[in-house]
Amino acid sequence: MNRRAFLVTSAAASAFLGAPLRAPAQPAGGFTTISYNVLACRGYPYLDTDTERGARAAAQMADRVAMELALYSPDIVTFQESPAEAVAEQIANALGLSHAWFPGGFPGTIISRFPISNSVNHSKTDDSHPADLFTRHFCQASLRHPDGEITLFSAHLHPSDAAVREREVTAILEAMKPALDAGGPVLFQGDLNHAPDGPEYARWEAAGLVDAATRASDAPGMTIRSDKPSRRIDYIWAGGALASRIRDCRVLFEGAFRTNPDDPGSFALSDHLPVLARFAD
């Protein structure tokens, strides 16, 4: 497609975003979920808004993110490093889904086909933890799935201080304990900023959570960076009744989620790659 045709197509697609990109009917028992650190929808490398191309692309980022996510028909999406609430709402509306936005040093967003209830922001803004914990975000919500309520947790843990991150793991497990003890569906996803061989990973497993990537048809993919992924720090975990329903999981190193190695001027939607998991009926 040449540049003129692309711009015409992009304009038409942008106009189309006034209507949801997918039908709002709820599925049966199965569902698809995506966890994605979206880098506040700034693009990667960061879009240079001092240039005409960069300014135009920056203005389209919400539409671009929504259109790319819509290709996978997600029922649940969580954002780490979410954009402002108005932008997150724009993306959710384009997908025809509801949302909840959680302020923090790096906000979080939950987007869901299933009605969202009883949401809780565990970040430092609610004073329920010491101020040095959850300086990014940690939140939870109840999703009213037709087969029963899903307790969803989303988190973005400290990237560089392992001691703080260990304390964040402790606090998250304490918050999860009632849902895990009840045995109902528990979903936990986010940018956890640790590798699979780190001590944090073993603690999630010890609590009874199952890494969805262990059900991947291939070896688990790396999630950062979107030009040359070399580390896996983004996860989807399942607990309780969901643990046995993981059907598949993969990292989306494709489409607009990655850069084009043959085009030095290309950019990805974020420096992270999304993680997608599907759950059976």
XYZ file of N, CA, C and O in Angstrom, residues 35 194-196 201 211-226 228-236 248-254 272-276:
168
model
N -2.744 -8.573 28.484
C -2.042 -7.667 29.383
C -1.043 -6.879 28.555
O -0.279 -7.457 27.777
N 10.082 -8.726 36.691
C 11.023 -9.763 37.139
C 11.051 -10.877 36.110
O 10.090 -11.077 35.347
N 12.136 -11.611 36.080
C 12.309 -12.712 35.137
C 11.711 -14.003 35.703
O 11.479 -14.118 36.913
N 11.452 -14.990 34.859
C 10.920 -16.263 35.354
C 11.833 -16.994 36.330
O 11.361 -17.848 37.095
N 8.858 -15.063 41.020
C 8.119 -16.054 40.231
C 7.765 -17.273 41.090
O 6.623 -17.772 41.046
N 1.240 -19.824 35.678
C 1.695 -18.945 34.614
C 1.071 -19.422 33.300
O 1.338 -20.532 32.847
N 0.232 -18.578 32.682
C -0.444 -19.004 31.453
C 0.538 -19.381 30.359
O 0.225 -20.207 29.492
N 1.737 -18.794 30.388
C 2.728 -19.088 29.352
C 3.199 -20.536 29.389
O 3.732 -21.039 28.394
N 2.999 -21.223 30.495
C 3.382 -22.628 30.553
C 2.463 -23.492 29.689
O 2.768 -24.654 29.437
N 1.343 -22.919 29.253
C 0.430 -23.629 28.347
C 0.648 -23.199 26.901
O -0.116 -23.587 26.021
N 1.683 -22.397 26.654
C 1.955 -21.923 25.305
C 2.352 -23.092 24.412
O 3.007 -24.043 24.852
N 1.960 -23.019 23.138
C 2.301 -24.090 22.206
C 3.796 -24.086 21.874
O 4.360 -25.108 21.510
N 4.427 -22.918 21.991
C 5.869 -22.800 21.798
C 6.503 -22.299 23.091
O 5.813 -22.040 24.076
N 7.813 -22.152 23.084
C 8.492 -21.599 24.252
C 7.958 -20.198 24.526
O 7.661 -19.447 23.593
N 7.799 -19.823 25.795
C 7.278 -18.493 26.109
C 8.090 -17.396 25.442
O 9.322 -17.425 25.424
N 7.401 -16.413 24.878
C 8.073 -15.324 24.187
C 8.569 -14.246 25.131
O 8.078 -14.099 26.244
N 9.541 -13.486 24.673
C 10.041 -12.344 25.414
C 9.072 -11.167 25.212
O 8.426 -11.057 24.170
N 8.992 -10.286 26.191
C 7.978 -9.230 26.135
C 8.534 -7.819 26.014
O 7.767 -6.873 25.872
N 9.843 -7.648 26.096
C 10.440 -6.322 25.995
C 11.851 -6.490 25.420
O 12.541 -7.463 25.749
N 12.265 -5.629 24.481
C 11.553 -4.507 23.919
C 10.932 -4.893 22.608
O 11.284 -5.916 22.027
N 10.065 -4.035 22.107
C 9.280 -4.406 20.947
C 10.062 -4.380 19.642
O 9.552 -4.833 18.615
N 13.592 -5.552 19.625
C 14.391 -6.766 19.779
C 14.111 -7.360 21.159
O 14.878 -7.174 22.103
N 13.015 -8.081 21.303
C 12.651 -8.595 22.637
C 13.680 -9.564 23.191
O 14.099 -10.494 22.499
N 14.083 -9.320 24.439
C 15.127 -10.150 25.042
C 14.809 -10.570 26.477
O 15.551 -11.364 27.058
N 13.727 -10.046 27.061
C 13.387 -10.391 28.446
C 11.887 -10.646 28.561
O 11.086 -10.038 27.850
N 11.513 -11.536 29.485
C 10.092 -11.770 29.781
C 9.783 -11.232 31.167
O 10.198 -11.808 32.176
N 9.068 -10.123 31.206
C 8.716 -9.508 32.492
C 7.219 -9.213 32.598
O 6.759 -8.704 33.623
N 6.448 -9.541 31.563
C 4.998 -9.320 31.554
C 4.305 -10.677 31.581
O 4.699 -11.600 30.847
N 3.245 -10.794 32.398
C 2.665 -12.115 32.666
C 1.153 -12.071 32.738
O 0.544 -11.035 33.024
N 0.567 -13.248 32.515
C -0.821 -13.526 32.866
C -0.814 -14.791 33.718
O -0.297 -15.833 33.301
N -4.346 -21.454 25.933
C -3.142 -21.084 25.191
C -2.699 -19.707 25.664
O -3.466 -18.964 26.276
N -1.434 -19.390 25.351
C -0.885 -18.090 25.715
C 0.254 -17.782 24.755
O 1.029 -18.676 24.396
N 0.343 -16.513 24.332
C 1.456 -16.126 23.475
C 1.718 -14.635 23.578
O 0.842 -13.860 23.984
N 2.928 -14.265 23.229
C 3.321 -12.859 23.156
C 3.067 -12.379 21.732
O 3.387 -13.074 20.763
N 2.494 -11.197 21.598
C 2.102 -10.683 20.290
C 3.232 -9.861 19.669
O 3.200 -8.628 19.620
N 4.235 -10.577 19.174
C 5.359 -9.946 18.471
C 4.984 -9.877 16.996
O 5.500 -10.620 16.165
N 4.049 -8.984 16.695
C 3.472 -8.933 15.356
C 2.725 -7.620 15.161
O 2.455 -6.889 16.115
N 6.882 -2.373 25.182
C 6.517 -3.730 25.591
C 5.675 -4.381 24.508
O 5.037 -3.703 23.693
N 5.608 -5.699 24.542
C 4.704 -6.475 23.702
C 3.564 -6.998 24.550
O 3.758 -7.356 25.729
N 2.361 -7.065 24.004
C 1.234 -7.601 24.787
C 1.365 -9.109 24.980
O 1.962 -9.813 24.174
N 0.768 -9.570 26.070
C 0.635 -11.010 26.329
C -0.849 -11.359 26.208
O -1.696 -10.678 26.802
N -1.164 -12.381 25.440
C -2.551 -12.807 25.219
C -2.723 -14.230 25.745
O -1.885 -15.095 25.507
